[in-house]
Short mmCIF file of C-alpha atoms in Angstrom, two decimals:
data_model
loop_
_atom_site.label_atom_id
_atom_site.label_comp_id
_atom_site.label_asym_id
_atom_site.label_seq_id
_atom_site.Cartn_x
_atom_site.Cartn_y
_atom_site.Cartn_z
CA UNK A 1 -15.42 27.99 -11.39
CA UNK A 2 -16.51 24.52 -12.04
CA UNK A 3 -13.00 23.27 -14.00
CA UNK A 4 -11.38 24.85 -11.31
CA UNK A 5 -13.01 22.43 -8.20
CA UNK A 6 -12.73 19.16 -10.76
CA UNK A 7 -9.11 19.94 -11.16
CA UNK A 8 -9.23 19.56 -7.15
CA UNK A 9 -11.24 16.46 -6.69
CA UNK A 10 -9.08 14.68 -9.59
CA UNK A 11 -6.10 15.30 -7.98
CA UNK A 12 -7.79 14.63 -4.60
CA UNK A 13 -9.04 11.32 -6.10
CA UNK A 14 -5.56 10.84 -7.82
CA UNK A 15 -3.56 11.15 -4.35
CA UNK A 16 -5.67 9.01 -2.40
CA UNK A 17 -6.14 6.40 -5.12
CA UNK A 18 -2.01 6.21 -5.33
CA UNK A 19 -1.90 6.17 -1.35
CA UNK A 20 -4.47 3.15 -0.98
CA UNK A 21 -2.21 1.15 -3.65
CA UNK A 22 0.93 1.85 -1.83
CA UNK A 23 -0.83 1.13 1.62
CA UNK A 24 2.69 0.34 3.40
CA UNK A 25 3.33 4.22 2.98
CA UNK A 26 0.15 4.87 4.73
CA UNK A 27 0.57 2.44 7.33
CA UNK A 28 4.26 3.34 8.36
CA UNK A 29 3.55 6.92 10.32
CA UNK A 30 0.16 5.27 12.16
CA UNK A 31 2.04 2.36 13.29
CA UNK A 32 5.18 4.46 14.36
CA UNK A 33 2.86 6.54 16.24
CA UNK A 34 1.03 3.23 18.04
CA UNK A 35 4.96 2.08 18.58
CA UNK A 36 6.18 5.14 20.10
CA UNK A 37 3.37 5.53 22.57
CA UNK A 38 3.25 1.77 23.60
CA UNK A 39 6.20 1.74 24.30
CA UNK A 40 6.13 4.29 27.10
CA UNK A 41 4.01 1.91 29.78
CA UNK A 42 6.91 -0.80 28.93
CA UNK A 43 9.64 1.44 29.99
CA UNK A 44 8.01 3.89 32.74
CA UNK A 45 6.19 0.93 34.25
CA UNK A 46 2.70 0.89 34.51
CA UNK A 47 1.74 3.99 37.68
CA UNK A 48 -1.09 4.91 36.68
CA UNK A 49 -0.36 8.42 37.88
CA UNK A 50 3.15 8.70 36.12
CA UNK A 51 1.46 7.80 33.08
CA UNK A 52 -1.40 10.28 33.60
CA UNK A 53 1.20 13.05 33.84
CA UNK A 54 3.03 12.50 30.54
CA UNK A 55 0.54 11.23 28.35
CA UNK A 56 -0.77 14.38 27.01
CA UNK A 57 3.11 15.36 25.66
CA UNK A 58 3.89 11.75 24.50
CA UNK A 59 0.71 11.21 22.28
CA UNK A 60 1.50 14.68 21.01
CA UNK A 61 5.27 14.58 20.34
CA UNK A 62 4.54 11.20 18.48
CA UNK A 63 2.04 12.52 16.87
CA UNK A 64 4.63 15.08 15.38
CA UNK A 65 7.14 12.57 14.97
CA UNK A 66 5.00 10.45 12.78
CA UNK A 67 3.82 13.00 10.99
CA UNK A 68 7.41 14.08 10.02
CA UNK A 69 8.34 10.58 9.34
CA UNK A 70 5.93 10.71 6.32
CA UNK A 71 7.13 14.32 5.25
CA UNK A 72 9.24 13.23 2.31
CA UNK A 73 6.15 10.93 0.24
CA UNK A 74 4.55 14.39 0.02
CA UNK A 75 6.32 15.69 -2.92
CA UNK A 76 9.37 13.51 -3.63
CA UNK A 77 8.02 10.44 -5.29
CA UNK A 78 5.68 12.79 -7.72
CA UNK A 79 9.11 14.77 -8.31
CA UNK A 80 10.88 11.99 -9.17
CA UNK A 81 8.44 10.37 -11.91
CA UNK A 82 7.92 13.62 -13.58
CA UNK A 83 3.99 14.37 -12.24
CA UNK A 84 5.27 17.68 -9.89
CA UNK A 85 6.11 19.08 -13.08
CA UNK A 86 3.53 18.36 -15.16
CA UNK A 87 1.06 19.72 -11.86
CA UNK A 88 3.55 23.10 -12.08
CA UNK A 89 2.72 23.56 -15.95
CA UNK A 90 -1.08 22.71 -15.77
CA UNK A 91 -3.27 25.70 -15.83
CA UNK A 92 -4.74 25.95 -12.40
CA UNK A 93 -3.16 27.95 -9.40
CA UNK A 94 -0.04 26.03 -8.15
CA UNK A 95 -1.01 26.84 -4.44
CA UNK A 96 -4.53 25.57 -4.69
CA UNK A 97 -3.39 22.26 -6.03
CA UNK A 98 -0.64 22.40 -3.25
CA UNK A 99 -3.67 23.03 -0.73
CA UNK A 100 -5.04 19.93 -2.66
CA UNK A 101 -1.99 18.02 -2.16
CA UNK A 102 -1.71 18.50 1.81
CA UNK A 103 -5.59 17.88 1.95
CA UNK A 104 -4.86 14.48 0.67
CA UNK A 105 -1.72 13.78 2.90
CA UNK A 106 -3.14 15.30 6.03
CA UNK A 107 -5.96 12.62 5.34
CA UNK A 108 -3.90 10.02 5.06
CA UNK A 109 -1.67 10.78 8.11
CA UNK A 110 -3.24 13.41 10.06
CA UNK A 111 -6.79 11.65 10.55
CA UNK A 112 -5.58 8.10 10.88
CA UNK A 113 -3.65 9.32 14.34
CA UNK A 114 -6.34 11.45 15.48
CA UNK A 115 -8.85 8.34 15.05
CA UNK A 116 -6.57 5.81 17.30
CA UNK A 117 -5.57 8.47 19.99
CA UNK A 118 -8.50 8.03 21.94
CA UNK A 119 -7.22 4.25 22.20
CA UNK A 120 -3.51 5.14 22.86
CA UNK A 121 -4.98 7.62 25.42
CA UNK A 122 -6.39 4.90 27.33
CA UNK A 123 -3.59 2.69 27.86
CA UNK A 124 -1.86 6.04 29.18
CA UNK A 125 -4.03 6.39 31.46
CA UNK A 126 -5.55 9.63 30.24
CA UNK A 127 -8.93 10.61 32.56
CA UNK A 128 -11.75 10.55 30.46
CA UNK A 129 -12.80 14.28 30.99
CA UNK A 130 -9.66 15.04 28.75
CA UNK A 131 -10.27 12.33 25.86
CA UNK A 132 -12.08 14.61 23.67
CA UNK A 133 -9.95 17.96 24.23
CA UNK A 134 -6.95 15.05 22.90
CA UNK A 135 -9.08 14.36 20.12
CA UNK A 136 -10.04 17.88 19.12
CA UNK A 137 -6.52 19.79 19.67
CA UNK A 138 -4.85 16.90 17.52
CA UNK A 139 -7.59 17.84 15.07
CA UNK A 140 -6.82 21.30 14.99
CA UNK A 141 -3.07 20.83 15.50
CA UNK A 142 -2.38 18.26 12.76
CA UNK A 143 -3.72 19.90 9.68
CA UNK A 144 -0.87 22.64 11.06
CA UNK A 145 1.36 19.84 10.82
CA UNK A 146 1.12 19.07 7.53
CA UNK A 147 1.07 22.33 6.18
CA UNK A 148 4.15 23.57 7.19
CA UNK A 149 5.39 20.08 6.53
CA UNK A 150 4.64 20.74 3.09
CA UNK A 151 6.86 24.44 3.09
CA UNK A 152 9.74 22.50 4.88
CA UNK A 153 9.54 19.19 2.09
CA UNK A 154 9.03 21.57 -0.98
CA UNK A 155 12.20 23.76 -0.36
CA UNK A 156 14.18 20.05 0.16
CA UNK A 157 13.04 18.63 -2.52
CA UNK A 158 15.28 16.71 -4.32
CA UNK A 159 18.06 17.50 -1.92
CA UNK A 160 20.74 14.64 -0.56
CA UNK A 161 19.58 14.43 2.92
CA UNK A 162 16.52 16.09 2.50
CA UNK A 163 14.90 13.81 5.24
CA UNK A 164 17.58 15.11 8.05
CA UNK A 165 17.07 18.26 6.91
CA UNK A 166 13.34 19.07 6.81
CA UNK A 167 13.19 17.94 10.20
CA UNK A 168 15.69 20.77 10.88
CA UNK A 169 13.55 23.15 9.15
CA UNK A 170 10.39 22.26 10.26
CA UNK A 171 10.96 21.28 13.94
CA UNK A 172 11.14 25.07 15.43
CA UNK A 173 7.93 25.64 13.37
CA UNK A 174 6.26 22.42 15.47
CA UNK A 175 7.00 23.52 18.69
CA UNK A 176 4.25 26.34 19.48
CA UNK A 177 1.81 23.38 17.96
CA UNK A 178 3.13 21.07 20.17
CA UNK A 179 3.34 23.30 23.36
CA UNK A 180 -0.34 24.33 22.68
CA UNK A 181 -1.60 20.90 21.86
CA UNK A 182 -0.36 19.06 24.90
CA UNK A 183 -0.66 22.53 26.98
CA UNK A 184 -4.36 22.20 26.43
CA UNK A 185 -4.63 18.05 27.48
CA UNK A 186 -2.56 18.80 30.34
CA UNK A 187 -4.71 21.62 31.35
CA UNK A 188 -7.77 20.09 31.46
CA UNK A 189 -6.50 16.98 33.84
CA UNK A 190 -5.12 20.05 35.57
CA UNK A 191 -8.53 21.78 35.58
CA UNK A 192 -7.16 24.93 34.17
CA UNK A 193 -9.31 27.15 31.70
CA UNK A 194 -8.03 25.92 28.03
CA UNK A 195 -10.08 28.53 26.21
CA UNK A 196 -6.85 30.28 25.09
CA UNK A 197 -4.99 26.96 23.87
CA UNK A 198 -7.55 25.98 21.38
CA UNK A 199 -7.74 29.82 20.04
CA UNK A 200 -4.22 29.45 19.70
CA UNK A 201 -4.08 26.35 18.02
CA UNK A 202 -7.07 27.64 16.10
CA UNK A 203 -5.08 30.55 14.95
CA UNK A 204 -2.07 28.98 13.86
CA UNK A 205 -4.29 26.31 11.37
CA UNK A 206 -5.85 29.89 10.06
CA UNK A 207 -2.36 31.39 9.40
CA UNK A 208 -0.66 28.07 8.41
CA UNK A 209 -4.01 27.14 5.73
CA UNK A 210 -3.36 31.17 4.13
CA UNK A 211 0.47 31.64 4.20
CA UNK A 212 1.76 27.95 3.81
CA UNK A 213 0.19 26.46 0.44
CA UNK A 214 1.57 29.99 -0.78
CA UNK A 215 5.30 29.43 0.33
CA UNK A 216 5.51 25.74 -0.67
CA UNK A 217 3.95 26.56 -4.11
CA UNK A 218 6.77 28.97 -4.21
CA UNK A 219 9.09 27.16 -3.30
CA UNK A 220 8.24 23.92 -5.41
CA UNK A 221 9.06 26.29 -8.31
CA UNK A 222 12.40 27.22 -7.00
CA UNK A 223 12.97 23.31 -6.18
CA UNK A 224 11.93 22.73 -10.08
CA UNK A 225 14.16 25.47 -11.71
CA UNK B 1 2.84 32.81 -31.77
CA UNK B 2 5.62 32.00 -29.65
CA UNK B 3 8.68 34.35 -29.55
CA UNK B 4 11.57 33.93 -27.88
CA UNK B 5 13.98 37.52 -27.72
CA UNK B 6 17.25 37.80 -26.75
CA UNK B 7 17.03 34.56 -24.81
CA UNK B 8 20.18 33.72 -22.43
CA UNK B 9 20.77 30.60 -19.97
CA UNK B 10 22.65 29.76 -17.38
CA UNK B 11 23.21 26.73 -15.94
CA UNK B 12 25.49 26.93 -12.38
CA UNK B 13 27.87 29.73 -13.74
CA UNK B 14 28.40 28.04 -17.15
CA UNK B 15 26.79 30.13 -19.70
CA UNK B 16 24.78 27.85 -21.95
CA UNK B 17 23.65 30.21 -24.79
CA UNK B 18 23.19 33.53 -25.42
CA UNK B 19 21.67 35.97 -27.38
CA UNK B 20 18.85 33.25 -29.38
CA UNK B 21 15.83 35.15 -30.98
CA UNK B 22 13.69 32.95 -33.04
CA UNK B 23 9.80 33.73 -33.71
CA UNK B 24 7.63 30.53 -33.96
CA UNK B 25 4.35 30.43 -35.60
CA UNK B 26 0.75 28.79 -36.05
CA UNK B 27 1.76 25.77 -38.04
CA UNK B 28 5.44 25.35 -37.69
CA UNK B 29 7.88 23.08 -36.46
CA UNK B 30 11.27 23.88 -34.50
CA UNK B 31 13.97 21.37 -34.27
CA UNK B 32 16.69 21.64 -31.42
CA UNK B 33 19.84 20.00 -32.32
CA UNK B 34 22.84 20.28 -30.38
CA UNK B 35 25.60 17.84 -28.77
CA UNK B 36 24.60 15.90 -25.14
CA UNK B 37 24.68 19.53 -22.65
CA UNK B 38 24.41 21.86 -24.95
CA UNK B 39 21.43 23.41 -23.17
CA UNK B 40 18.76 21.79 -25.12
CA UNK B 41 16.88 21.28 -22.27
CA UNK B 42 17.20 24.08 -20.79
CA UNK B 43 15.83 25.73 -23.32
CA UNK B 44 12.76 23.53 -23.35
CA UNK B 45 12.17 23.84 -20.15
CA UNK B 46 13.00 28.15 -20.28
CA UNK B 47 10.35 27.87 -23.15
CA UNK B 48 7.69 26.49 -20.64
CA UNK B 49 8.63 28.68 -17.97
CA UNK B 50 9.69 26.20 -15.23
CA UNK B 51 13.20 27.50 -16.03
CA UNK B 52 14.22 31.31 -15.62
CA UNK B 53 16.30 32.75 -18.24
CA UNK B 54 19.31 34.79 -17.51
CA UNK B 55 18.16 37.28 -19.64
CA UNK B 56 15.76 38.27 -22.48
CA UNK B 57 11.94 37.01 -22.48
CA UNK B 58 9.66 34.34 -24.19
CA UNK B 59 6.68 35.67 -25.43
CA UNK B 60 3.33 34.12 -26.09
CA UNK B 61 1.21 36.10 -28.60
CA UNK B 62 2.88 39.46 -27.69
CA UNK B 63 3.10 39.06 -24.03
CA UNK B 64 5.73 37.61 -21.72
CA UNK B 65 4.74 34.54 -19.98
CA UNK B 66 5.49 35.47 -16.95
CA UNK B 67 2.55 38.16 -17.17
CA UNK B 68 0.27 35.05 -19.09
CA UNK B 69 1.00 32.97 -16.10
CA UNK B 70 -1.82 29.79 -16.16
CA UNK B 71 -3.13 31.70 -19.47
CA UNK B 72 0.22 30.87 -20.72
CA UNK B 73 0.33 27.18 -19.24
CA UNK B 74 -3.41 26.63 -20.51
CA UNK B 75 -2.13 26.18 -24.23
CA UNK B 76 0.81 24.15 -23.25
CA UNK B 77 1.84 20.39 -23.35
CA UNK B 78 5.07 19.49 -22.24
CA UNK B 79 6.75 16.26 -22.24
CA UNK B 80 9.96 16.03 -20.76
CA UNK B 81 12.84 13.46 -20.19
CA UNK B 82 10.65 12.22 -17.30
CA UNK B 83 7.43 10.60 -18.45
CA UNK B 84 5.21 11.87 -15.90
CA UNK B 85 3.96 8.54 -15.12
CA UNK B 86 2.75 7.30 -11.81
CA UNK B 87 3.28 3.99 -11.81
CA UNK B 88 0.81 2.75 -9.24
CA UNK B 89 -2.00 3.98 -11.84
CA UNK B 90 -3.06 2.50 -14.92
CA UNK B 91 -2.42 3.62 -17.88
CA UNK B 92 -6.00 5.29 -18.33
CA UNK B 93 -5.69 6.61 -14.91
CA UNK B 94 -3.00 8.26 -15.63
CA UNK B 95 -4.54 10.09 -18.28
CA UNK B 96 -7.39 11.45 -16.47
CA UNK B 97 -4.96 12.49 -13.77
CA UNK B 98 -3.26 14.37 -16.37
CA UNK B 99 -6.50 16.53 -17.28
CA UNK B 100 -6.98 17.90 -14.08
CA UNK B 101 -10.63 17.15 -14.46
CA UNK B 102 -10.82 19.33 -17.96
CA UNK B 103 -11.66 17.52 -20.93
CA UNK B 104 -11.51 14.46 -19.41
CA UNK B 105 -13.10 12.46 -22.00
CA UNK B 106 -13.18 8.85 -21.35
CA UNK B 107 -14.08 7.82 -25.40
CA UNK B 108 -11.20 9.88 -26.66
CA UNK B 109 -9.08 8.55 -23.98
CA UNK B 110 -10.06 5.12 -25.32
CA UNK B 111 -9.41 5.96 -28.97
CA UNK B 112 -5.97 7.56 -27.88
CA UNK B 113 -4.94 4.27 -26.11
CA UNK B 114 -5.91 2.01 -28.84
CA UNK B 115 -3.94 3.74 -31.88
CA UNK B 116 -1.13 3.55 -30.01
CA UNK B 117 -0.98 0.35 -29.04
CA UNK B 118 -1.75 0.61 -25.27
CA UNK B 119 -5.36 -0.77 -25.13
CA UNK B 120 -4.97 -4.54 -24.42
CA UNK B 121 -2.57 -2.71 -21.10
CA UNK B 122 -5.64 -0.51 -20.04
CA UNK B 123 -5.80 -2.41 -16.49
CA UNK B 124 -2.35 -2.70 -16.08
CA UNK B 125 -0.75 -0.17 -13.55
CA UNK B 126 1.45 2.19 -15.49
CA UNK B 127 5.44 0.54 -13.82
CA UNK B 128 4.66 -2.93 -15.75
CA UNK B 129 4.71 -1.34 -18.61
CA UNK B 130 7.97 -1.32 -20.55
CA UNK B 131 10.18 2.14 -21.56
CA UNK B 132 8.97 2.56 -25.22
CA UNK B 133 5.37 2.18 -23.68
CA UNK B 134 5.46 4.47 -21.15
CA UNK B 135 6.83 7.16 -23.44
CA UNK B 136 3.73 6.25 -25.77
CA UNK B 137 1.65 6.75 -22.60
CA UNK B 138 3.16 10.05 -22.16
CA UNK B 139 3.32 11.22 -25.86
CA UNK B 140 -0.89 10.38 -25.54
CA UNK B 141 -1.10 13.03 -23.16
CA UNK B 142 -0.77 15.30 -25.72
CA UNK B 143 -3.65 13.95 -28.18
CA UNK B 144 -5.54 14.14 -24.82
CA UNK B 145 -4.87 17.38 -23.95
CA UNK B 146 -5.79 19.27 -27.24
CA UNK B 147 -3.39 22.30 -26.23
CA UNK B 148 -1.56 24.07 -29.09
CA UNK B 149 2.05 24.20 -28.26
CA UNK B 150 3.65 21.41 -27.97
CA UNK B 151 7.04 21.27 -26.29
CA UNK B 152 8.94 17.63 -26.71
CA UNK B 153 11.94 17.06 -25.02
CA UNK B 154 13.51 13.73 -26.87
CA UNK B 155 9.82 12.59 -27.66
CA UNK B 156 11.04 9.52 -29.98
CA UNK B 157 13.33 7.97 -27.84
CA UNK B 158 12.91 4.36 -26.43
CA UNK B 159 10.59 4.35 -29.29
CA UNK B 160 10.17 1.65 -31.66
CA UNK B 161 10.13 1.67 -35.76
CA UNK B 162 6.27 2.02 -36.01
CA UNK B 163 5.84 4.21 -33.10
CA UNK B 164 8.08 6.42 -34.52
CA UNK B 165 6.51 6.98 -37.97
CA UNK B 166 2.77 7.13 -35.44
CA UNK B 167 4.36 9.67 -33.57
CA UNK B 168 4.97 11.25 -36.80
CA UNK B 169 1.99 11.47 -38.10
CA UNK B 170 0.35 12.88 -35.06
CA UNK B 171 2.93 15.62 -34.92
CA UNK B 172 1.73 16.69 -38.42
CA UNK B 173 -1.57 16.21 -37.75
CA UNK B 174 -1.15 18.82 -35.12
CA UNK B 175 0.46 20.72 -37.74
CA UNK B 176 -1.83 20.96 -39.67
CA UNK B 177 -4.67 22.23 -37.15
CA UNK B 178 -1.85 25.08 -37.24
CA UNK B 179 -0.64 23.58 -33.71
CA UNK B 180 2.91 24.82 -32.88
CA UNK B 181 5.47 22.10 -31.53
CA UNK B 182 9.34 22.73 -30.36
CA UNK B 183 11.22 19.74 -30.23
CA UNK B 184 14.33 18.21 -29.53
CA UNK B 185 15.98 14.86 -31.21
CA UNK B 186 19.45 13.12 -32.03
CA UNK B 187 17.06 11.89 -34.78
CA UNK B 188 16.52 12.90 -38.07
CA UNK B 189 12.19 14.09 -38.43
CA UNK B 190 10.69 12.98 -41.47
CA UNK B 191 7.86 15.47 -41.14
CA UNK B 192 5.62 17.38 -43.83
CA UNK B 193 4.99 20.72 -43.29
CA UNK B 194 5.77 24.04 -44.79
CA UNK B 195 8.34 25.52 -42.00
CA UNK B 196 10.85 23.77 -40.11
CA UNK B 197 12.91 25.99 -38.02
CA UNK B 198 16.45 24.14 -37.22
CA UNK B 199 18.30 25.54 -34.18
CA UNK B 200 21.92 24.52 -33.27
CA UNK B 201 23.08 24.98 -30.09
CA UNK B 202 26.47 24.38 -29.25
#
């Protein structure tokens, strides 16, 4: 269906083009993320070993953080001009244009803090022999991220405190992410077999890509009634 | 044809209207009148199916539009009280955002700018642009999109003199390629055509 995959690439080409013009939006979440882990060596002090230890769970758990400080730009400022429902009443498949949506977002977000962790990694000391499990379970484990990021946003939408409250809903959702993620860093400084952490993480970005663009289309219709 | 049976809304647990059957077809105009909360919206948006009605159905050439789904949505414009404007875009942009990649013509988008009145703004992005404009910009979705039921929530406000009889004459020119439109307006509508349906809601 050739309409079908323009529809996509517009929109795709739509998102990005708005993101690029708005770049503080972009920018906020990657330099929280930078922040948050620089500021770890300030406060620990700089053992090399302490740092080594908790590395793997502070580049992930500011990972999440960042990536749920940019939650609310994924629907709410297309909700408030109008676009969201015009997207609801066009005549391709809400979901797949959600999918679209989070595509965009998780490019804009997701990718940027992959790319700089290997640089954060360093100043935490991380052994080298772990820098590219860090790199590939943030790739697997962000895309999850932002997909059930886009389930918690869409049923807050247009809510007072929607911000407090999507980090309620989407937090317990996070946490297997986050346990696998760093689980799987840690392991390998710890020389453990991490076979079973990247299935894992692998599984949860097949269940999250199936079941999630379903629920928040869903649920952006509720949030539009 | 566009039916609507039985029709009931609901906003919160006020009752809104009940009971409102009307039958629309190729070629004809519906007016919604009614005092400010009367449901007028509601309706609009019931008609396009981002509302649910309380009870009874709409119906879109003998089936309900919940069954029609993005068959349904495929011969439908809306324009609402929001313009559906991003403002970072410009103004031609915007349009091609709007297609979704169908139809996207980029020499009809041109003409559409230029009659009303947007050309010399192409380059600008869509939030300098003043009210009346950016409902123009919105109302040229519609001679854009080519779909043949038109649903206009308010579409002359902010609106100036000449935009107004411009708007006009593209709403009968829509008629007249038996195009359906449902519309709401404080307004009197000074258009030609050989049905206008008035419904009062109150």
């Amino acid at each position: 269906m050739p309409n079908f995959l323009k529809a996509i690439g517009c929109l795709l080409r739509r998102d990005l083009t708005v993101a690029l013009r708005r770049s503080t939006d972009v920018l906020t979440p990657l330099v929280f993320f930078i922040i948050v882990v620089s500021l770890f060596p300030l406060g620990l002090g700089p053992e090399p070993s302490v740092l080594r230890t908790i590395a793997p769970g502070v580049i992930w758990v500011a990972a999440l953080l960042a990536t749920m400080l940019s939650l609310n730009r994924l629907f709410a400022n297309d909700h408030a001009d109008g676009t969201l429902e015009q997207m609801a009443l066009s005549p391709h498949p809400l979901t797949v244009l959600v999918l679209t949506k989070v595509a965009a977002h998780w490019m804009l977000t997701g990718l940027p803090l992959v790319l700089i962790s290997p640089l954060l990694a360093v100043q935490m000391n991380l052994p080298e022999s772990a820098m590219g499990t860090l790199v590939l379970s943030l790739l697997l484990g962000t895309p999850v991220l932002s997909l059930l990021g886009a389930v918690g946003a869409a049923l807050t939408l247009g809510l007072r405190g929607g911000g407090v409250l999507v980090s309620l809903l989407v937090l317990p959702l996070y946490t297997p992410v986050l346990i696998f993620g760093a689980g799987a860093v840690a392991g390998v400084i710890a020389g453990i077999d991490i076979e079973a952490h990247f299935s894992l993480l692998a599984a949860f970005l097949a269940l999250a890509l199936t079941l999630a663009p379903w629920a928040a289309a869903a649920a952006l219709r509720v949030s539009l009634d | 044809m566009l039916e609507a049976v039985d029709l009931e809304c609901v906003r919160g647990d006020r009752p809104l209207f009940s009971h409102l059957s009307f039958r629309l077809k190729p070629g004809e105009l519906m007016h919604v009148t009614g005092v400010n909360g009367s449901g007028k919206t509601t309706l609009l948006r019931t008609l396009c199916g981002l509302t649910h009605a309380a009870a009874g159905e709409v119906r879109w050439n003998g089936s309900t539009i919940h069954e029609l789904g993005d068959d349904y949505r495929s011969q439908l414009a809306y324009v609402g009280h929001s313009n559906g404007i991003q403002g970072e875009l410009t103004a031609e942009e915007n349009l091609r955002a709007a297609c979704l990649g169908t139809a996207a013509d980029t020499t009809r988008i041109q003409e559409t700018l230029k009659r009303l009145g947007l050309a010399p703004y192409r380059h600008f992005p869509s939030k300098v642009l003043s009210q009346g404009q950016k409902r123009r910009l919105a109302l040229a979705r519609l001679a854009i999109l080519r779909k043949s039921l038109w649903i206009l929530d308010e579409p002359l406000s902010a609106l100036d003199v000449n935009s107004v009889v411009l708007m006009t004459e593209i709403l009968m020119e829509h008629l007249a390629r038996d195009g359906l439109i449902i519309m709401t307006s404080h307004q009197e509508i000074d258009v030609e055509t050989k049905t206008i349906l008035q419904i009062q809601l109150d």
